[in-house]
Amino acid sequence: MATVIDKAKREGLEARDAQRARSSRRYLGLLTGAAVVTFLLIVGIIGTILIKGLPSINWAFLSDLPREGMTAGGIWPMIRGSLLLMFGTMLVVLPVGVLGGIYMAEYAGESRFVGLIRSSLVSLAATPSIVYGLFGLAVFVLAWKLGTSLMAGWLTLALFSLPVVIITTESAIRAVPESLVEGGLALGLSKGQTIRKIVLPNAASGIATGIVLSTGRAAGEAPPILLTAGIYYSTGQLEMNLETLRKPVANLPYHLAEGYRQGGVIPESIIWGTCVVLMGLVLLINLGAILVRARSRARSLQS
Amino acid sequence: MRHLRLGDRLWTAAVYVSGMLIIGVVLAIFYYLAGESRFAFDRKFDVGFRLALQPAKGEYEADVSLDPNATLVTLNREGSEGLDEKEETLPLPTLESLVGIASFATGSPLTGELDKVDPEQLYRDDWRPKKMGSEETRFLVYGFATPEYKEPTMALAWDKDQGFVIEETPYALTLELLRAPEGVEVKPFKVDLKTQPKGRLEIPTFIARTDADRTQGYVFELVASPRSSHVQAVIGGMASSSWEPTGAYQRYGFLPLILATVGLATFAILLAAPIALGTAVYISEMSSSRFREWAKPLIELLASVPTVVLGFFGLILVAPAVSNTIAKALGAESGRSFITAGIILAVLLIPVLTSLIEDSLRNVPQSLRDGGDALGMSKAEVVRSIIVPAAKSGIIGAHVLAIARAIGETMIVWILSGGTPSMPSFLNVREALANLVKPVKGIPDTVAIEMGNVDFEGVHYGHLFTLGLLLFLITMALSLYANQLMRRSTWRR
Amino acid sequence: MNNGTPLEDYVISARNLRAFYGNQEALKGVGCQVAGRRVTSLIGPSGCGKSTFLRCLNRMNDRIPGFRIDGDLRIMGADPYAKGADLMKLRRQVGMVFQKPNPFPMTIFENVAIGPKLHYGLKGSELEGVVEEALKEAALWGEVRDVLTKSGLSLSGGQQQRLCIARMLAVRPEVLLMDEPCSALDPISTAKIEELIVALKERHTLLVVTHNLQQAERISDYTAFFMFGELVEYGQSTQLFGSPVKSETQDYVSGRFG
């Protein structure tokens, strides 16, 4: 049989090599082309939005109330509302999400039941935000009689970000070296104490990243707010009392989605400006989180 | 010490409760979405037939108003608020005021003696909304002519109401002559309205007579008998091909919404997949680790642009471009259409997909690359015949997950799809292409838009929750499947 | 033992070969000549440069960022690192087996067939013949002839390693490089691979990196002892293990008793 190969070696081996090299180059060229398209898209889209929107951004736009049916003035009440929604969501999701993550990382183990929990987590993470909106409407707004309100918005967005918070918390905790945990146990600390005093402080930056990232994403997501918390614009001052929790709140995504949908009425500069503010809010949060993660990844690689 | 132990116990309890909560949330979502869907089953169905006595000579008019003084009086249809309001503004006719031919209708099973029906009373009672439940329902049509009418014959005409789709009604419908007036010889008849939705029958003229306790006239009967159970009928309604929840005839067919959502997801993934796959392979197999450190976060950055912002980007920049090119070429007016929404969805999917595929390529052990290299394979050959096949299930999983993401995406479709439910058409190549520039409406955007204008706990509200439940179940199935695929591709080495 | 190839007809020759990972010098001027149709063992403590040397021979270090090489290296007369040198051709001549068996996630048949298919464009019965022959040479044919369509990953560790050897043989290389081919295997599988190595030298030139000194003594005609990036001693195995010239070699090879 070796003769078969000898024959093949004699016959046009070099031509075949050249042909293979050509087709490889073509293939690699296609891959490079795809990558170029993707990066052009990223730079093009984010760049266009920035170029179109940044000129409208000034202090007045950020701090004024909308005037003349949203065709003039600023968007402060919407920014305020989005920040309010985000921080409230963070407060609500923090305890449950972190405890849930600790459960998954340290207490769950492997069983059929835990498999069920994992499957639930996976499904929840992929559940569309509009479904959370419907759930929030049925439960918080109607059944709990909270009405369309800031409270209902917090609870809905907290649920929406819960799976991601749990997943990131779990992986942040798993990234804590086992030796630290063993050290804690060796000191005679109980499991709970070890987790609270040793594991959590070490995982804190990873956990915080996850929470900020997911609530940031939640704050940019329109559908849940649409059904549970939103009015699409407001010109009022924020009242600092408990009643505010029961009132609907104006916010950026709903403002964009509903307020500007009628084409031609709202000046484009305001639309682009609002896009930049919303995108900036979410992207800055993301960028921060990505950098923190990259740094901690680099640190863990070094050690 | 005791105090510490209590703290630990509380801690453990809190941790376990939070863990269990995850299953609780899934069950609660299912429970509430399914629970609120029950309101869909309050749906009442339309009968949608117009019957009339009219002159035997002269053309039959198809379009007849609801004016009671006209020659044609439409049979009631239930559940319409608009008609109720209209009725209040119309003067009730008296026998004396009627000229020509009149007919009266009732929508509920008559109680008491047929002979003693007072036409005026009948009229007044029976424009009310009727619940058409699961039982057989009889509509009586009581007809006669007034003395001014001199012809020896008159005609009973029937016609399906505009917008009423007889194929979709859960009733079998028949029209029958129940009773002729005394002294009138007429052949009995019975018509199956499903096979004969429009027709006309000549009968001898009968001039109305009333005395103290009895009104004389023809009594026709329209029988609507359920073909299927009410639950089946509601589900059948969901399976139909028209979504018009606010029209004269409410119709809650999910089909156009499902097809739009699935079609958009398919279109977007077909557009995004080659680019994302190429980019992911490039980043994972061809670039330096330094480049990768930059590229991954950049891609995640695009993935995290709020979709409502992407939507407006598409609305202001992509929609006009589409409208000037493809839409114009295919004879559509607006740039808000299937293809515009599909393109921007693809823009959303590219980074999502790239990131997921790259992860699964990086999971392929280095030893396989070494093995390929050592065999003298070129880089492209290693990638194409070893690395990509080795990561196959992970790559498929990534696509499945991306499809789930596209199916659930609300704002892009809301802003860009044109918001009109429509069924695709594949009669010929041109029509098939024209589907691309048709406005469509998908499941999530329908829920988001219409929930703002519904009566809570009404039929429409119930249907929107059913759509939400459908979305939840579809994305759940897809994500579980994707997860299984991606776990399978994890190399344990 | 010494029939066939004359000693001067070296398959591999290196002169003052230096290799660097970034600033770190992994090979500090190695020179040696390897004769054809022999088994040569490369031994030495971890990090001594024996694997680096092996990987220079088929340029497997190319993927590592910051790697560069200096000095003179000839494989069958050609410089593999010359400008415009053909990697495909080099690796057709110089095959390699790794420490951990790394069968591709495809069927057993496809694992062996992929090389000849790509390199020689073989198809159909010719391809089947080459695959069968390679599997026979790798002493695996009897075990897998009925399961050729099963995944290569379904085999045991030792079988996987022999599959990798068959995969390499199917391309008909002259030189076979083996980087600790038995270290992940159990003793029985190890013995089979050792037998195979000895059998293969009839037609091939083999270089085997090993940590196992007894194995080196058992299978190899020549042995090269590396330490701190230098080739300390190189000679016939019987001589190197029996009466080493250098004291470092003496210390190392006697370490097996201590």
PDB file of C-alpha atoms in Angstrom, chain A residues 20-21 23-25 27-32 34-39 41-46 48-49 52 95-97 99-104 107-108 113 116-124 126-132 134-135 137-139 141-144 148 159 162 166 190-193 195-197 200 217 220-223 226-227 252-254 256-258 260-263 268 271-272 274-276 278-279 282-283 286-287 290 293-294, chain B residues 4 7-8 11-12 14-23 25-26 28-30 32-33 36 274-279 281-283 286 291 294-310 312-313 315-317 336 344 346-347 350-351 354 375-381 383-384 388 401 404-405 407-411 414-415 443-445 447-449 451-452 456-457 461 464-465 467-469 471-472 475-476 479-480 483 487:
ATOM      1  CA  ARG A  20      -4.370  23.621  -0.474  1.00  0.00           C
ATOM      2  CA  ALA A  21      -2.425  26.728   0.392  1.00  0.00           C
ATOM      3  CA  SER A  23      -7.885  27.483  -0.491  1.00  0.00           C
ATOM      4  CA  SER A  24      -6.555  27.969   3.030  1.00  0.00           C
ATOM      5  CA  ARG A  25      -5.723  31.548   2.253  1.00  0.00           C
ATOM      6  CA  TYR A  27     -10.772  30.570   3.941  1.00  0.00           C
ATOM      7  CA  LEU A  28      -8.697  32.691   6.263  1.00  0.00           C
ATOM      8  CA  GLY A  29      -9.523  35.681   4.105  1.00  0.00           C
ATOM      9  CA  LEU A  30     -13.239  35.024   4.558  1.00  0.00           C
ATOM     10  CA  LEU A  31     -12.790  34.814   8.318  1.00  0.00           C
ATOM     11  CA  THR A  32     -10.893  38.061   8.361  1.00  0.00           C
ATOM     12  CA  ALA A  34     -16.273  38.538   8.722  1.00  0.00           C
ATOM     13  CA  ALA A  35     -14.280  39.974  11.598  1.00  0.00           C
ATOM     14  CA  VAL A  36     -13.830  43.244   9.739  1.00  0.00           C
ATOM     15  CA  VAL A  37     -17.593  43.450   9.139  1.00  0.00           C
ATOM     16  CA  THR A  38     -18.296  42.876  12.812  1.00  0.00           C
ATOM     17  CA  PHE A  39     -15.856  45.478  14.039  1.00  0.00           C
ATOM     18  CA  LEU A  41     -20.557  47.393  12.686  1.00  0.00           C
ATOM     19  CA  ILE A  42     -19.571  47.970  16.292  1.00  0.00           C
ATOM     20  CA  VAL A  43     -17.560  51.069  15.603  1.00  0.00           C
ATOM     21  CA  GLY A  44     -20.069  52.298  13.013  1.00  0.00           C
ATOM     22  CA  ILE A  45     -23.149  51.975  15.161  1.00  0.00           C
ATOM     23  CA  ILE A  46     -21.754  53.213  18.426  1.00  0.00           C
ATOM     24  CA  THR A  48     -22.820  57.117  14.610  1.00  0.00           C
ATOM     25  CA  ILE A  49     -24.965  57.365  17.695  1.00  0.00           C
ATOM     26  CA  LYS A  52     -25.276  62.327  16.059  1.00  0.00           C
ATOM     27  CA  PRO A  95     -29.746  40.157  49.150  1.00  0.00           C
ATOM     28  CA  VAL A  96     -31.711  37.518  47.278  1.00  0.00           C
ATOM     29  CA  GLY A  97     -29.319  37.325  44.353  1.00  0.00           C
ATOM     30  CA  LEU A  99     -27.721  34.513  48.844  1.00  0.00           C
ATOM     31  CA  GLY A 100     -28.957  32.538  45.841  1.00  0.00           C
ATOM     32  CA  GLY A 101     -25.477  32.625  44.328  1.00  0.00           C
ATOM     33  CA  ILE A 102     -23.967  31.452  47.616  1.00  0.00           C
ATOM     34  CA  TYR A 103     -26.461  28.607  47.671  1.00  0.00           C
ATOM     35  CA  MET A 104     -25.529  27.542  44.147  1.00  0.00           C
ATOM     36  CA  TYR A 107     -24.625  24.540  49.410  1.00  0.00           C
ATOM     37  CA  ALA A 108     -26.275  23.077  46.339  1.00  0.00           C
ATOM     38  CA  PHE A 113     -33.224  18.622  42.604  1.00  0.00           C
ATOM     39  CA  LEU A 116     -33.859  21.276  38.442  1.00  0.00           C
ATOM     40  CA  ILE A 117     -32.754  24.520  40.068  1.00  0.00           C
ATOM     41  CA  ARG A 118     -29.999  24.895  37.480  1.00  0.00           C
ATOM     42  CA  SER A 119     -32.419  24.289  34.645  1.00  0.00           C
ATOM     43  CA  SER A 120     -34.722  26.915  36.148  1.00  0.00           C
ATOM     44  CA  LEU A 121     -31.855  29.347  36.328  1.00  0.00           C
ATOM     45  CA  VAL A 122     -30.912  28.702  32.715  1.00  0.00           C
ATOM     46  CA  SER A 123     -34.497  29.194  31.563  1.00  0.00           C
ATOM     47  CA  LEU A 124     -34.932  32.351  33.600  1.00  0.00           C
ATOM     48  CA  ALA A 126     -33.082  33.339  28.677  1.00  0.00           C
ATOM     49  CA  THR A 127     -36.638  34.453  29.415  1.00  0.00           C
ATOM     50  CA  PRO A 128     -37.508  37.579  27.418  1.00  0.00           C
ATOM     51  CA  SER A 129     -37.953  40.773  29.375  1.00  0.00           C
ATOM     52  CA  ILE A 130     -41.517  41.178  28.124  1.00  0.00           C
ATOM     53  CA  VAL A 131     -42.441  37.990  29.986  1.00  0.00           C
ATOM     54  CA  TYR A 132     -41.107  39.515  33.202  1.00  0.00           C
ATOM     55  CA  LEU A 134     -46.322  40.465  32.072  1.00  0.00           C
ATOM     56  CA  PHE A 135     -45.515  38.697  35.325  1.00  0.00           C
ATOM     57  CA  LEU A 137     -48.202  43.319  35.728  1.00  0.00           C
ATOM     58  CA  ALA A 138     -50.195  40.308  36.881  1.00  0.00           C
ATOM     59  CA  VAL A 139     -48.535  39.986  40.278  1.00  0.00           C
ATOM     60  CA  VAL A 141     -49.439  45.755  39.691  1.00  0.00           C
ATOM     61  CA  LEU A 142     -52.724  43.877  39.830  1.00  0.00           C
ATOM     62  CA  ALA A 143     -52.653  41.086  42.416  1.00  0.00           C
ATOM     63  CA  TRP A 144     -50.638  43.007  45.011  1.00  0.00           C
ATOM     64  CA  THR A 148     -48.258  51.062  37.908  1.00  0.00           C
ATOM     65  CA  LEU A 159     -36.670  39.539  39.094  1.00  0.00           C
ATOM     66  CA  LEU A 162     -31.992  37.910  39.453  1.00  0.00           C
ATOM     67  CA  ILE A 166     -27.078  34.552  40.848  1.00  0.00           C
ATOM     68  CA  SER A 190     -18.255  27.320  60.842  1.00  0.00           C
ATOM     69  CA  LYS A 191     -19.177  27.016  57.167  1.00  0.00           C
ATOM     70  CA  GLY A 192     -21.449  30.045  57.370  1.00  0.00           C
ATOM     71  CA  GLN A 193     -18.770  32.116  59.098  1.00  0.00           C
ATOM     72  CA  ILE A 195     -18.337  32.142  53.741  1.00  0.00           C
ATOM     73  CA  ARG A 196     -19.238  35.467  55.340  1.00  0.00           C
ATOM     74  CA  LYS A 197     -15.816  36.387  56.683  1.00  0.00           C
ATOM     75  CA  LEU A 200     -17.567  36.946  50.443  1.00  0.00           C
ATOM     76  CA  ARG A 217     -28.882  46.101  31.534  1.00  0.00           C
ATOM     77  CA  GLY A 220     -31.982  49.914  29.576  1.00  0.00           C
ATOM     78  CA  GLU A 221     -34.679  47.324  28.997  1.00  0.00           C
ATOM     79  CA  ALA A 222     -38.008  48.886  28.074  1.00  0.00           C
ATOM     80  CA  PRO A 223     -40.649  46.116  28.112  1.00  0.00           C
ATOM     81  CA  LEU A 226     -43.572  49.577  30.054  1.00  0.00           C
ATOM     82  CA  LEU A 227     -46.024  47.275  31.756  1.00  0.00           C
ATOM     83  CA  LEU A 252     -35.411  56.821  29.433  1.00  0.00           C
ATOM     84  CA  PRO A 253     -36.288  53.612  27.561  1.00  0.00           C
ATOM     85  CA  TYR A 254     -40.035  54.148  27.747  1.00  0.00           C
ATOM     86  CA  LEU A 256     -37.669  56.793  23.754  1.00  0.00           C
ATOM     87  CA  ALA A 257     -40.000  53.994  22.840  1.00  0.00           C
ATOM     88  CA  GLU A 258     -43.302  55.717  23.295  1.00  0.00           C
ATOM     89  CA  TYR A 260     -40.622  59.680  20.229  1.00  0.00           C
ATOM     90  CA  ARG A 261     -42.345  57.064  18.162  1.00  0.00           C
ATOM     91  CA  GLN A 262     -44.453  59.498  16.271  1.00  0.00           C
ATOM     92  CA  GLY A 263     -42.039  60.435  13.540  1.00  0.00           C
ATOM     93  CA  GLU A 268     -33.988  64.420  15.699  1.00  0.00           C
ATOM     94  CA  ILE A 271     -33.939  61.740  19.908  1.00  0.00           C
ATOM     95  CA  TRP A 272     -30.226  61.205  19.264  1.00  0.00           C
ATOM     96  CA  THR A 274     -31.657  60.764  24.462  1.00  0.00           C
ATOM     97  CA  CYS A 275     -30.197  57.708  22.708  1.00  0.00           C
ATOM     98  CA  VAL A 276     -26.711  58.797  23.701  1.00  0.00           C
ATOM     99  CA  LEU A 278     -29.390  55.974  27.612  1.00  0.00           C
ATOM    100  CA  MET A 279     -26.593  54.201  25.773  1.00  0.00           C
ATOM    101  CA  VAL A 282     -25.658  51.437  30.139  1.00  0.00           C
ATOM    102  CA  LEU A 283     -22.315  51.347  28.331  1.00  0.00           C
ATOM    103  CA  ASN A 286     -20.742  47.903  31.271  1.00  0.00           C
ATOM    104  CA  LEU A 287     -17.362  49.301  30.452  1.00  0.00           C
ATOM    105  CA  ILE A 290     -15.752  44.770  31.937  1.00  0.00           C
ATOM    106  CA  ARG A 293     -13.459  41.894  35.395  1.00  0.00           C
ATOM    107  CA  ALA A 294     -10.505  42.049  33.033  1.00  0.00           C
TER     108      ALA A 294
ATOM    109  CA  LEU B   4     -23.403  32.372  66.952  1.00  0.00           C
ATOM    110  CA  GLY B   7     -26.885  33.274  63.497  1.00  0.00           C
ATOM    111  CA  ASP B   8     -25.531  30.383  61.499  1.00  0.00           C
ATOM    112  CA  TRP B  11     -27.892  32.256  57.611  1.00  0.00           C
ATOM    113  CA  THR B  12     -28.293  28.736  56.318  1.00  0.00           C
ATOM    114  CA  ALA B  14     -31.750  32.388  54.216  1.00  0.00           C
ATOM    115  CA  VAL B  15     -29.325  30.808  51.791  1.00  0.00           C
ATOM    116  CA  TYR B  16     -31.560  27.810  51.182  1.00  0.00           C
ATOM    117  CA  VAL B  17     -34.679  29.935  50.794  1.00  0.00           C
ATOM    118  CA  SER B  18     -32.901  32.069  48.186  1.00  0.00           C
ATOM    119  CA  GLY B  19     -31.801  28.962  46.316  1.00  0.00           C
ATOM    120  CA  MET B  20     -35.294  27.504  46.294  1.00  0.00           C
ATOM    121  CA  LEU B  21     -36.670  30.847  45.174  1.00  0.00           C
ATOM    122  CA  ILE B  22     -35.300  30.205  41.694  1.00  0.00           C
ATOM    123  CA  ILE B  23     -37.639  27.298  41.122  1.00  0.00           C
ATOM    124  CA  VAL B  25     -39.963  32.143  40.298  1.00  0.00           C
ATOM    125  CA  VAL B  26     -40.247  29.770  37.337  1.00  0.00           C
ATOM    126  CA  ALA B  28     -44.820  31.566  39.684  1.00  0.00           C
ATOM    127  CA  ILE B  29     -44.262  32.903  36.176  1.00  0.00           C
ATOM    128  CA  PHE B  30     -45.890  29.828  34.751  1.00  0.00           C
ATOM    129  CA  TYR B  32     -49.540  33.631  36.756  1.00  0.00           C
ATOM    130  CA  LEU B  33     -49.161  33.683  32.989  1.00  0.00           C
ATOM    131  CA  GLU B  36     -54.245  35.294  33.557  1.00  0.00           C
ATOM    132  CA  PRO B 274     -21.905  33.506   8.918  1.00  0.00           C
ATOM    133  CA  ILE B 275     -20.536  36.818  10.137  1.00  0.00           C
ATOM    134  CA  ALA B 276     -20.569  35.772  13.771  1.00  0.00           C
ATOM    135  CA  LEU B 277     -19.041  32.387  13.043  1.00  0.00           C
ATOM    136  CA  GLY B 278     -16.281  33.971  10.978  1.00  0.00           C
ATOM    137  CA  THR B 279     -15.587  36.600  13.611  1.00  0.00           C
ATOM    138  CA  VAL B 281     -13.152  31.773  14.573  1.00  0.00           C
ATOM    139  CA  TYR B 282     -11.001  34.748  13.729  1.00  0.00           C
ATOM    140  CA  ILE B 283     -10.804  35.894  17.321  1.00  0.00           C
ATOM    141  CA  MET B 286      -6.245  33.611  14.239  1.00  0.00           C
ATOM    142  CA  PHE B 291      -6.120  41.449  20.168  1.00  0.00           C
ATOM    143  CA  TRP B 294      -9.567  44.041  23.250  1.00  0.00           C
ATOM    144  CA  ALA B 295     -11.967  42.353  20.912  1.00  0.00           C
ATOM    145  CA  LYS B 296     -14.025  40.417  23.433  1.00  0.00           C
ATOM    146  CA  PRO B 297     -15.045  43.461  25.538  1.00  0.00           C
ATOM    147  CA  LEU B 298     -15.709  45.490  22.388  1.00  0.00           C
ATOM    148  CA  ILE B 299     -18.098  42.852  21.160  1.00  0.00           C
ATOM    149  CA  GLU B 300     -19.775  42.635  24.529  1.00  0.00           C
ATOM    150  CA  LEU B 301     -20.136  46.391  24.362  1.00  0.00           C
ATOM    151  CA  LEU B 302     -22.250  46.197  21.212  1.00  0.00           C
ATOM    152  CA  ALA B 303     -24.265  43.397  22.776  1.00  0.00           C
ATOM    153  CA  SER B 304     -25.155  45.685  25.656  1.00  0.00           C
ATOM    154  CA  VAL B 305     -26.405  48.688  23.691  1.00  0.00           C
ATOM    155  CA  PRO B 306     -30.048  49.004  24.806  1.00  0.00           C
ATOM    156  CA  THR B 307     -32.255  47.525  22.119  1.00  0.00           C
ATOM    157  CA  VAL B 308     -34.503  50.566  22.086  1.00  0.00           C
ATOM    158  CA  VAL B 309     -31.471  52.613  21.003  1.00  0.00           C
ATOM    159  CA  LEU B 310     -30.697  50.078  18.258  1.00  0.00           C
ATOM    160  CA  PHE B 312     -34.078  54.138  16.813  1.00  0.00           C
ATOM    161  CA  PHE B 313     -30.799  53.770  14.983  1.00  0.00           C
ATOM    162  CA  LEU B 315     -35.655  53.825  12.363  1.00  0.00           C
ATOM    163  CA  ILE B 316     -33.713  56.954  11.520  1.00  0.00           C
ATOM    164  CA  LEU B 317     -30.942  55.481   9.379  1.00  0.00           C
ATOM    165  CA  ARG B 336     -40.822  49.900   8.539  1.00  0.00           C
ATOM    166  CA  ILE B 344     -31.338  45.290  13.087  1.00  0.00           C
ATOM    167  CA  ALA B 346     -29.154  40.528  13.079  1.00  0.00           C
ATOM    168  CA  VAL B 347     -27.031  43.440  14.305  1.00  0.00           C
ATOM    169  CA  ILE B 350     -23.936  39.179  15.781  1.00  0.00           C
ATOM    170  CA  PRO B 351     -22.184  40.138  19.026  1.00  0.00           C
ATOM    171  CA  THR B 354     -19.890  35.760  18.323  1.00  0.00           C
ATOM    172  CA  LEU B 375      -0.157  16.146  10.763  1.00  0.00           C
ATOM    173  CA  GLY B 376       0.883  18.928   8.433  1.00  0.00           C
ATOM    174  CA  MET B 377      -2.564  20.448   8.105  1.00  0.00           C
ATOM    175  CA  SER B 378      -2.771  24.137   7.319  1.00  0.00           C
ATOM    176  CA  LYS B 379      -4.362  26.480   9.809  1.00  0.00           C
ATOM    177  CA  ALA B 380      -7.537  26.689   7.772  1.00  0.00           C
ATOM    178  CA  GLU B 381      -7.709  22.905   7.534  1.00  0.00           C
ATOM    179  CA  VAL B 383     -10.000  25.016  11.917  1.00  0.00           C
ATOM    180  CA  ARG B 384     -12.360  23.644   9.317  1.00  0.00           C
ATOM    181  CA  VAL B 388     -15.184  23.688  14.267  1.00  0.00           C
ATOM    182  CA  LEU B 401     -29.683  30.541  22.389  1.00  0.00           C
ATOM    183  CA  ALA B 404     -34.292  32.434  21.762  1.00  0.00           C
ATOM    184  CA  ARG B 405     -32.922  35.931  22.190  1.00  0.00           C
ATOM    185  CA  ILE B 407     -37.694  35.505  19.519  1.00  0.00           C
ATOM    186  CA  GLY B 408     -38.021  37.406  22.773  1.00  0.00           C
ATOM    187  CA  GLU B 409     -36.703  40.703  21.464  1.00  0.00           C
ATOM    188  CA  THR B 410     -39.400  43.330  21.806  1.00  0.00           C
ATOM    189  CA  MET B 411     -38.271  46.869  21.135  1.00  0.00           C
ATOM    190  CA  TRP B 414     -41.879  47.222  17.937  1.00  0.00           C
ATOM    191  CA  ILE B 415     -40.095  50.196  16.454  1.00  0.00           C
ATOM    192  CA  ILE B 443     -45.460  38.186  19.606  1.00  0.00           C
ATOM    193  CA  PRO B 444     -43.453  40.259  22.107  1.00  0.00           C
ATOM    194  CA  ASP B 445     -44.126  43.617  20.518  1.00  0.00           C
ATOM    195  CA  VAL B 447     -47.923  42.138  23.947  1.00  0.00           C
ATOM    196  CA  ALA B 448     -45.961  45.280  24.778  1.00  0.00           C
ATOM    197  CA  ILE B 449     -47.976  47.603  22.547  1.00  0.00           C
ATOM    198  CA  MET B 451     -51.239  45.751  26.854  1.00  0.00           C
ATOM    199  CA  GLY B 452     -51.395  49.513  27.212  1.00  0.00           C
ATOM    200  CA  PHE B 456     -57.527  44.381  32.523  1.00  0.00           C
ATOM    201  CA  GLU B 457     -58.932  40.912  32.981  1.00  0.00           C
ATOM    202  CA  TYR B 461     -55.857  40.803  28.109  1.00  0.00           C
ATOM    203  CA  LEU B 464     -51.971  38.670  25.505  1.00  0.00           C
ATOM    204  CA  PHE B 465     -51.063  36.588  28.541  1.00  0.00           C
ATOM    205  CA  LEU B 467     -48.987  34.906  24.047  1.00  0.00           C
ATOM    206  CA  GLY B 468     -46.643  35.667  26.934  1.00  0.00           C
ATOM    207  CA  LEU B 469     -46.963  32.098  28.190  1.00  0.00           C
ATOM    208  CA  LEU B 471     -43.105  32.999  24.577  1.00  0.00           C
ATOM    209  CA  PHE B 472     -42.011  31.802  28.006  1.00  0.00           C
ATOM    210  CA  THR B 475     -37.645  30.380  25.119  1.00  0.00           C
ATOM    211  CA  MET B 476     -37.500  27.969  28.042  1.00  0.00           C
ATOM    212  CA  SER B 479     -32.558  27.639  26.378  1.00  0.00           C
ATOM    213  CA  LEU B 480     -32.692  24.223  28.031  1.00  0.00           C
ATOM    214  CA  ASN B 483     -27.691  24.455  27.581  1.00  0.00           C
ATOM    215  CA  ARG B 487     -22.641  21.239  28.239  1.00  0.00           C
TER     216      ARG B 487
END
